[in-house]
PDB file of C-alpha atoms in Angstrom:
ATOM      1  CA  GLU K 212      -4.432  31.614  -8.175  1.00  0.00           C
ATOM      2  CA  PRO K 213      -1.361  30.393  -6.261  1.00  0.00           C
ATOM      3  CA  GLU K 214      -1.549  30.876  -2.529  1.00  0.00           C
ATOM      4  CA  VAL K 215       0.390  30.300   0.657  1.00  0.00           C
ATOM      5  CA  THR K 216      -1.234  27.611   2.780  1.00  0.00           C
ATOM      6  CA  GLN K 217      -0.809  27.153   6.511  1.00  0.00           C
ATOM      7  CA  THR K 218      -1.708  24.404   8.935  1.00  0.00           C
ATOM      8  CA  PRO K 219      -3.136  24.139  11.479  1.00  0.00           C
ATOM      9  CA  SER K 220      -5.533  27.054  11.413  1.00  0.00           C
ATOM     10  CA  HIS K 221      -5.798  26.937  15.196  1.00  0.00           C
ATOM     11  CA  GLN K 222      -3.750  25.105  17.790  1.00  0.00           C
ATOM     12  CA  VAL K 223      -4.233  25.034  21.526  1.00  0.00           C
ATOM     13  CA  THR K 224      -1.322  23.818  23.618  1.00  0.00           C
ATOM     14  CA  GLN K 225      -0.132  23.705  27.186  1.00  0.00           C
ATOM     15  CA  MET K 226       2.700  25.946  28.348  1.00  0.00           C
ATOM     16  CA  GLY K 227       6.036  24.195  27.913  1.00  0.00           C
ATOM     17  CA  GLN K 228       4.921  22.037  25.007  1.00  0.00           C
ATOM     18  CA  GLU K 229       6.554  22.054  21.584  1.00  0.00           C
ATOM     19  CA  VAL K 230       4.567  23.354  18.639  1.00  0.00           C
ATOM     20  CA  ILE K 231       5.240  23.081  14.904  1.00  0.00           C
ATOM     21  CA  LEU K 232       3.436  25.369  12.506  1.00  0.00           C
ATOM     22  CA  ARG K 233       3.503  24.399   8.852  1.00  0.00           C
ATOM     23  CA  CYS K 234       3.444  26.433   5.684  1.00  0.00           C
ATOM     24  CA  VAL K 235       3.517  25.667   1.989  1.00  0.00           C
ATOM     25  CA  PRO K 236       4.784  28.782   0.187  1.00  0.00           C
ATOM     26  CA  ILE K 237       3.910  29.608  -3.409  1.00  0.00           C
ATOM     27  CA  SER K 238       5.829  27.154  -5.559  1.00  0.00           C
ATOM     28  CA  ASN K 239       8.158  29.446  -7.524  1.00  0.00           C
ATOM     29  CA  HIS K 240       8.917  31.749  -4.616  1.00  0.00           C
ATOM     30  CA  LEU K 241      12.415  31.918  -3.188  1.00  0.00           C
ATOM     31  CA  TYR K 242      12.085  33.971  -0.004  1.00  0.00           C
ATOM     32  CA  PHE K 243      10.114  32.830   3.010  1.00  0.00           C
ATOM     33  CA  TYR K 244       9.065  34.609   6.177  1.00  0.00           C
ATOM     34  CA  TRP K 245       7.316  34.136   9.479  1.00  0.00           C
ATOM     35  CA  TYR K 246       5.483  37.011  11.148  1.00  0.00           C
ATOM     36  CA  ARG K 247       3.358  37.047  14.241  1.00  0.00           C
ATOM     37  CA  GLN K 248       0.521  39.252  15.433  1.00  0.00           C
ATOM     38  CA  ILE K 249      -0.494  39.314  19.066  1.00  0.00           C
ATOM     39  CA  LEU K 250      -4.183  40.192  19.420  1.00  0.00           C
ATOM     40  CA  GLY K 251      -4.696  43.919  18.972  1.00  0.00           C
ATOM     41  CA  GLN K 252      -1.064  44.581  18.089  1.00  0.00           C
ATOM     42  CA  LYS K 253       0.884  45.076  14.902  1.00  0.00           C
ATOM     43  CA  VAL K 254       2.255  42.449  12.564  1.00  0.00           C
ATOM     44  CA  GLU K 255       5.816  41.728  13.720  1.00  0.00           C
ATOM     45  CA  PHE K 256       8.678  40.226  11.720  1.00  0.00           C
ATOM     46  CA  LEU K 257      10.172  37.042  13.146  1.00  0.00           C
ATOM     47  CA  VAL K 258      12.490  35.550  10.546  1.00  0.00           C
ATOM     48  CA  SER K 259      13.369  35.434   6.872  1.00  0.00           C
ATOM     49  CA  PHE K 260      14.733  32.393   5.052  1.00  0.00           C
ATOM     50  CA  TYR K 261      16.500  32.138   1.725  1.00  0.00           C
ATOM     51  CA  ASN K 262      18.654  29.527   0.040  1.00  0.00           C
ATOM     52  CA  ASN K 263      18.049  27.065   2.876  1.00  0.00           C
ATOM     53  CA  GLU K 264      19.253  29.291   5.650  1.00  0.00           C
ATOM     54  CA  ILE K 265      18.070  32.085   7.900  1.00  0.00           C
ATOM     55  CA  SER K 266      18.876  35.414   6.290  1.00  0.00           C
ATOM     56  CA  GLU K 267      17.602  37.630   9.084  1.00  0.00           C
ATOM     57  CA  LYS K 268      15.853  37.259  12.426  1.00  0.00           C
ATOM     58  CA  SER K 269      14.351  39.650  14.917  1.00  0.00           C
ATOM     59  CA  GLU K 270      14.964  39.921  18.644  1.00  0.00           C
ATOM     60  CA  ILE K 271      11.746  37.975  19.180  1.00  0.00           C
ATOM     61  CA  PHE K 272      13.217  34.964  17.377  1.00  0.00           C
ATOM     62  CA  ASP K 273      15.242  33.598  20.265  1.00  0.00           C
ATOM     63  CA  ASP K 274      16.618  30.107  20.889  1.00  0.00           C
ATOM     64  CA  GLN K 275      13.118  28.776  21.489  1.00  0.00           C
ATOM     65  CA  PHE K 276      12.284  29.306  17.822  1.00  0.00           C
ATOM     66  CA  SER K 277      13.591  27.469  14.796  1.00  0.00           C
ATOM     67  CA  VAL K 278      12.670  27.219  11.138  1.00  0.00           C
ATOM     68  CA  GLU K 279      13.212  24.499   8.624  1.00  0.00           C
ATOM     69  CA  ARG K 280      12.515  23.698   5.001  1.00  0.00           C
ATOM     70  CA  PRO K 281      12.558  19.914   5.244  1.00  0.00           C
ATOM     71  CA  ASP K 282      11.658  19.317   1.597  1.00  0.00           C
ATOM     72  CA  GLY K 283      10.997  21.316  -1.543  1.00  0.00           C
ATOM     73  CA  SER K 284       7.595  22.526  -0.484  1.00  0.00           C
ATOM     74  CA  ASN K 285       7.156  22.879   3.288  1.00  0.00           C
ATOM     75  CA  PHE K 286       8.458  25.641   5.541  1.00  0.00           C
ATOM     76  CA  THR K 287       8.003  25.110   9.260  1.00  0.00           C
ATOM     77  CA  LEU K 288       8.243  27.179  12.426  1.00  0.00           C
ATOM     78  CA  LYS K 289       8.973  25.301  15.639  1.00  0.00           C
ATOM     79  CA  ILE K 290       8.545  26.729  19.105  1.00  0.00           C
ATOM     80  CA  ARG K 291      10.447  24.466  21.455  1.00  0.00           C
ATOM     81  CA  SER K 292       8.844  25.250  24.808  1.00  0.00           C
ATOM     82  CA  THR K 293       5.832  27.489  24.484  1.00  0.00           C
ATOM     83  CA  LYS K 294       5.116  30.350  26.857  1.00  0.00           C
ATOM     84  CA  LEU K 295       1.867  32.158  27.508  1.00  0.00           C
ATOM     85  CA  GLU K 296       3.173  35.175  25.624  1.00  0.00           C
ATOM     86  CA  ASP K 297       3.638  33.082  22.480  1.00  0.00           C
ATOM     87  CA  SER K 298      -0.130  33.152  22.037  1.00  0.00           C
ATOM     88  CA  ALA K 299      -0.627  34.951  18.740  1.00  0.00           C
ATOM     89  CA  MET K 300      -1.531  34.577  15.087  1.00  0.00           C
ATOM     90  CA  TYR K 301       1.457  33.354  13.121  1.00  0.00           C
ATOM     91  CA  PHE K 302       1.615  34.270   9.453  1.00  0.00           C
ATOM     92  CA  CYS K 303       3.810  32.638   6.865  1.00  0.00           C
ATOM     93  CA  ALA K 304       4.675  34.702   3.794  1.00  0.00           C
ATOM     94  CA  SER K 305       6.632  34.197   0.609  1.00  0.00           C
ATOM     95  CA  ARG K 306       8.061  36.363  -2.150  1.00  0.00           C
ATOM     96  CA  SER K 307       9.360  35.666  -5.608  1.00  0.00           C
ATOM     97  CA  GLY K 308      12.298  38.055  -5.581  1.00  0.00           C
ATOM     98  CA  GLY K 309      13.420  41.585  -6.380  1.00  0.00           C
ATOM     99  CA  ASP K 310      11.213  44.235  -4.852  1.00  0.00           C
ATOM    100  CA  ARG K 311       8.075  42.182  -5.112  1.00  0.00           C
ATOM    101  CA  GLU K 312       5.430  42.054  -2.439  1.00  0.00           C
ATOM    102  CA  LEU K 313       4.978  39.407   0.231  1.00  0.00           C
ATOM    103  CA  PHE K 314       2.061  37.022  -0.087  1.00  0.00           C
ATOM    104  CA  PHE K 315       0.623  35.909   3.227  1.00  0.00           C
ATOM    105  CA  GLY K 316      -1.037  32.700   4.280  1.00  0.00           C
ATOM    106  CA  GLU K 317      -4.276  32.691   6.237  1.00  0.00           C
ATOM    107  CA  GLY K 318      -2.403  32.308   9.513  1.00  0.00           C
ATOM    108  CA  SER K 319      -2.195  29.816  12.354  1.00  0.00           C
ATOM    109  CA  ARG K 320      -3.693  30.927  15.626  1.00  0.00           C
ATOM    110  CA  LEU K 321      -1.702  29.602  18.570  1.00  0.00           C
ATOM    111  CA  THR K 322      -3.250  29.610  22.029  1.00  0.00           C
ATOM    112  CA  VAL K 323      -0.970  28.678  24.930  1.00  0.00           C
ATOM    113  CA  LEU K 324      -2.717  27.781  28.171  1.00  0.00           C
TER     114      LEU K 324
ATOM    115  CA  GLN R 196      10.847  57.028  17.153  1.00  0.00           C
ATOM    116  CA  LYS R 197       8.722  54.222  15.780  1.00  0.00           C
ATOM    117  CA  GLU R 198       9.885  52.705  12.506  1.00  0.00           C
ATOM    118  CA  VAL R 199       6.480  53.115  10.886  1.00  0.00           C
ATOM    119  CA  GLU R 200       3.824  55.430  12.263  1.00  0.00           C
ATOM    120  CA  GLN R 201       0.165  55.425  11.407  1.00  0.00           C
ATOM    121  CA  ASN R 202      -2.810  57.007  13.107  1.00  0.00           C
ATOM    122  CA  SER R 203      -4.622  54.029  14.608  1.00  0.00           C
ATOM    123  CA  GLY R 204      -8.031  55.658  14.124  1.00  0.00           C
ATOM    124  CA  PRO R 205     -10.727  54.699  13.767  1.00  0.00           C
ATOM    125  CA  LEU R 206     -11.180  56.849  10.693  1.00  0.00           C
ATOM    126  CA  SER R 207     -14.869  57.068   9.961  1.00  0.00           C
ATOM    127  CA  VAL R 208     -16.128  58.204   6.556  1.00  0.00           C
ATOM    128  CA  PRO R 209     -19.562  58.028   4.902  1.00  0.00           C
ATOM    129  CA  GLU R 210     -20.129  55.721   1.975  1.00  0.00           C
ATOM    130  CA  GLY R 211     -18.996  57.355  -1.259  1.00  0.00           C
ATOM    131  CA  ALA R 212     -16.499  59.682   0.402  1.00  0.00           C
ATOM    132  CA  ILE R 213     -12.724  59.748   0.034  1.00  0.00           C
ATOM    133  CA  ALA R 214     -10.722  58.102   2.803  1.00  0.00           C
ATOM    134  CA  SER R 215      -7.180  59.358   3.343  1.00  0.00           C
ATOM    135  CA  LEU R 216      -4.711  57.178   5.198  1.00  0.00           C
ATOM    136  CA  ASN R 217      -1.271  58.426   6.127  1.00  0.00           C
ATOM    137  CA  CYS R 218       2.021  56.852   7.121  1.00  0.00           C
ATOM    138  CA  THR R 219       5.484  58.084   8.027  1.00  0.00           C
ATOM    139  CA  TYR R 220       8.585  55.942   8.244  1.00  0.00           C
ATOM    140  CA  SER R 221      12.005  56.389   9.779  1.00  0.00           C
ATOM    141  CA  ASP R 222      14.295  54.344   7.520  1.00  0.00           C
ATOM    142  CA  ARG R 223      15.589  56.682   4.806  1.00  0.00           C
ATOM    143  CA  GLY R 224      16.952  53.678   2.953  1.00  0.00           C
ATOM    144  CA  SER R 225      13.489  52.262   2.261  1.00  0.00           C
ATOM    145  CA  GLN R 226      12.788  52.241  -1.451  1.00  0.00           C
ATOM    146  CA  SER R 227       9.700  50.060  -1.756  1.00  0.00           C
ATOM    147  CA  PHE R 228       6.386  50.628  -0.038  1.00  0.00           C
ATOM    148  CA  PHE R 229       3.297  48.496   0.261  1.00  0.00           C
ATOM    149  CA  TRP R 230      -0.228  48.988   1.537  1.00  0.00           C
ATOM    150  CA  TYR R 231      -2.009  45.959   2.889  1.00  0.00           C
ATOM    151  CA  ARG R 232      -5.605  45.587   4.011  1.00  0.00           C
ATOM    152  CA  GLN R 233      -6.417  43.360   6.973  1.00  0.00           C
ATOM    153  CA  TYR R 234      -9.918  42.349   7.929  1.00  0.00           C
ATOM    154  CA  SER R 235     -10.412  41.369  11.550  1.00  0.00           C
ATOM    155  CA  GLY R 236      -8.986  37.912  12.215  1.00  0.00           C
ATOM    156  CA  LYS R 237      -7.643  37.586   8.673  1.00  0.00           C
ATOM    157  CA  SER R 238      -4.220  37.866   7.046  1.00  0.00           C
ATOM    158  CA  PRO R 239      -2.810  40.980   5.351  1.00  0.00           C
ATOM    159  CA  GLU R 240      -3.835  41.321   1.716  1.00  0.00           C
ATOM    160  CA  LEU R 241      -1.878  43.511  -0.721  1.00  0.00           C
ATOM    161  CA  ILE R 242      -3.670  46.624  -1.977  1.00  0.00           C
ATOM    162  CA  MET R 243      -0.934  48.682  -3.609  1.00  0.00           C
ATOM    163  CA  SER R 244       2.792  48.918  -4.062  1.00  0.00           C
ATOM    164  CA  ILE R 245       4.705  52.094  -4.849  1.00  0.00           C
ATOM    165  CA  TYR R 246       8.378  52.570  -5.557  1.00  0.00           C
ATOM    166  CA  SER R 247       8.786  56.087  -6.979  1.00  0.00           C
ATOM    167  CA  ASN R 248       7.913  59.529  -5.688  1.00  0.00           C
ATOM    168  CA  GLY R 249       4.542  60.761  -6.816  1.00  0.00           C
ATOM    169  CA  ASP R 250       1.163  59.142  -7.286  1.00  0.00           C
ATOM    170  CA  LYS R 251       0.165  55.681  -8.424  1.00  0.00           C
ATOM    171  CA  GLU R 252      -3.457  54.912  -9.207  1.00  0.00           C
ATOM    172  CA  ASP R 253      -5.164  51.528  -9.318  1.00  0.00           C
ATOM    173  CA  GLY R 254      -8.925  51.651  -9.600  1.00  0.00           C
ATOM    174  CA  ARG R 255     -10.361  53.428  -6.560  1.00  0.00           C
ATOM    175  CA  PHE R 256      -6.990  53.430  -4.809  1.00  0.00           C
ATOM    176  CA  THR R 257      -4.198  55.992  -5.136  1.00  0.00           C
ATOM    177  CA  ALA R 258      -0.885  55.658  -3.330  1.00  0.00           C
ATOM    178  CA  GLN R 259       1.295  58.712  -2.868  1.00  0.00           C
ATOM    179  CA  LEU R 260       4.974  58.669  -1.947  1.00  0.00           C
ATOM    180  CA  ASN R 261       7.320  61.437  -0.854  1.00  0.00           C
ATOM    181  CA  LYS R 262      10.691  59.970   0.056  1.00  0.00           C
ATOM    182  CA  ALA R 263      12.168  63.322   1.062  1.00  0.00           C
ATOM    183  CA  SER R 264       9.441  63.712   3.694  1.00  0.00           C
ATOM    184  CA  GLN R 265       9.447  59.976   4.472  1.00  0.00           C
ATOM    185  CA  TYR R 266       5.723  59.954   3.912  1.00  0.00           C
ATOM    186  CA  VAL R 267       3.391  57.601   2.101  1.00  0.00           C
ATOM    187  CA  SER R 268      -0.377  57.767   1.867  1.00  0.00           C
ATOM    188  CA  LEU R 269      -3.326  55.858   0.484  1.00  0.00           C
ATOM    189  CA  LEU R 270      -6.475  57.465  -0.857  1.00  0.00           C
ATOM    190  CA  ILE R 271      -9.627  55.414  -1.310  1.00  0.00           C
ATOM    191  CA  ARG R 272     -12.208  57.047  -3.538  1.00  0.00           C
ATOM    192  CA  ASP R 273     -15.917  56.211  -3.456  1.00  0.00           C
ATOM    193  CA  SER R 274     -15.458  54.355  -0.169  1.00  0.00           C
ATOM    194  CA  GLN R 275     -17.665  51.304   0.300  1.00  0.00           C
ATOM    195  CA  PRO R 276     -18.717  49.526   3.502  1.00  0.00           C
ATOM    196  CA  SER R 277     -16.638  46.561   2.298  1.00  0.00           C
ATOM    197  CA  ASP R 278     -13.560  48.807   2.577  1.00  0.00           C
ATOM    198  CA  SER R 279     -14.000  48.794   6.360  1.00  0.00           C
ATOM    199  CA  ALA R 280     -10.798  47.171   7.594  1.00  0.00           C
ATOM    200  CA  THR R 281      -7.377  47.985   9.026  1.00  0.00           C
ATOM    201  CA  TYR R 282      -4.906  49.360   6.506  1.00  0.00           C
ATOM    202  CA  LEU R 283      -1.256  48.544   7.084  1.00  0.00           C
ATOM    203  CA  CYS R 284       1.619  50.600   5.757  1.00  0.00           C
ATOM    204  CA  ALA R 285       4.704  48.468   5.113  1.00  0.00           C
ATOM    205  CA  PRO R 286       8.003  49.835   3.858  1.00  0.00           C
ATOM    206  CA  LYS R 287      10.622  47.333   2.825  1.00  0.00           C
ATOM    207  CA  GLY R 288      13.514  47.588   5.254  1.00  0.00           C
ATOM    208  CA  GLY R 289      16.115  49.712   3.520  1.00  0.00           C
ATOM    209  CA  SER R 290      19.052  48.434   5.486  1.00  0.00           C
ATOM    210  CA  SER R 291      17.997  44.854   4.992  1.00  0.00           C
ATOM    211  CA  ASN R 292      18.504  42.874   1.782  1.00  0.00           C
ATOM    212  CA  THR R 293      16.156  40.139   2.896  1.00  0.00           C
ATOM    213  CA  GLY R 294      13.017  41.825   1.611  1.00  0.00           C
ATOM    214  CA  LYS R 295      11.352  41.919   5.004  1.00  0.00           C
ATOM    215  CA  LEU R 296       8.529  44.392   5.455  1.00  0.00           C
ATOM    216  CA  ILE R 297       8.156  46.512   8.569  1.00  0.00           C
ATOM    217  CA  PHE R 298       4.515  47.031   9.424  1.00  0.00           C
ATOM    218  CA  GLY R 299       2.888  49.979  11.081  1.00  0.00           C
ATOM    219  CA  GLN R 300       0.193  49.593  13.699  1.00  0.00           C
ATOM    220  CA  GLY R 301      -2.431  50.132  11.022  1.00  0.00           C
ATOM    221  CA  THR R 302      -5.309  52.574  10.600  1.00  0.00           C
ATOM    222  CA  THR R 303      -8.800  51.224  11.143  1.00  0.00           C
ATOM    223  CA  LEU R 304     -11.230  52.543   8.542  1.00  0.00           C
ATOM    224  CA  GLN R 305     -14.977  52.477   9.103  1.00  0.00           C
ATOM    225  CA  VAL R 306     -17.194  53.270   6.111  1.00  0.00           C
ATOM    226  CA  LYS R 307     -20.719  54.025   7.216  1.00  0.00           C
ATOM    227  CA  PRO R 308     -23.601  53.266   4.808  1.00  0.00           C
TER     228      PRO R 308
END
């Protein structure tokens, strides 16, 4: 069964360092998303991406965040200068189109020290 | 008012009982609704989708939607210990054409053997 894959599963970094989280969405999907979940809190929308550009972003997705689809398969989230409060589980998701559901990857846990 | 409201629980039911999970949402434009299950430390996993008012059954799960009341629920019949998880209600943002889902805080379900 097709699945969304994410790497790394866990990353520990120092405050101020740059982090890149990688995702491979399901191959025939057209819409891509990043969500985050701080421990004990709800799953929060960060950004959606379609047709090689950001289609919507939340207030959380400030200038420190960027996304890119560098080739036909990968979808990345970059955090330029990490802060302690960026510590969270980051989920990548993809969707085929229409009103279809989002399929989530297993997540990348980011710990900022 | 929160966009999506769920009772955080925990909701505790004995094995074999019916678990009833409720959700209200604020965006009257939402037309598509999804229930996800999330085990601790794992990613959200789709349980049900519902698009029209009324009931939709899939195995032991029944989703109910009332758009006029902005209410959606999930019933789990013959609850099993493996159903113990957090259940996330996720309407698709009505005012957004990006397909993003807005998640509630989730209801934690505990099924006791």
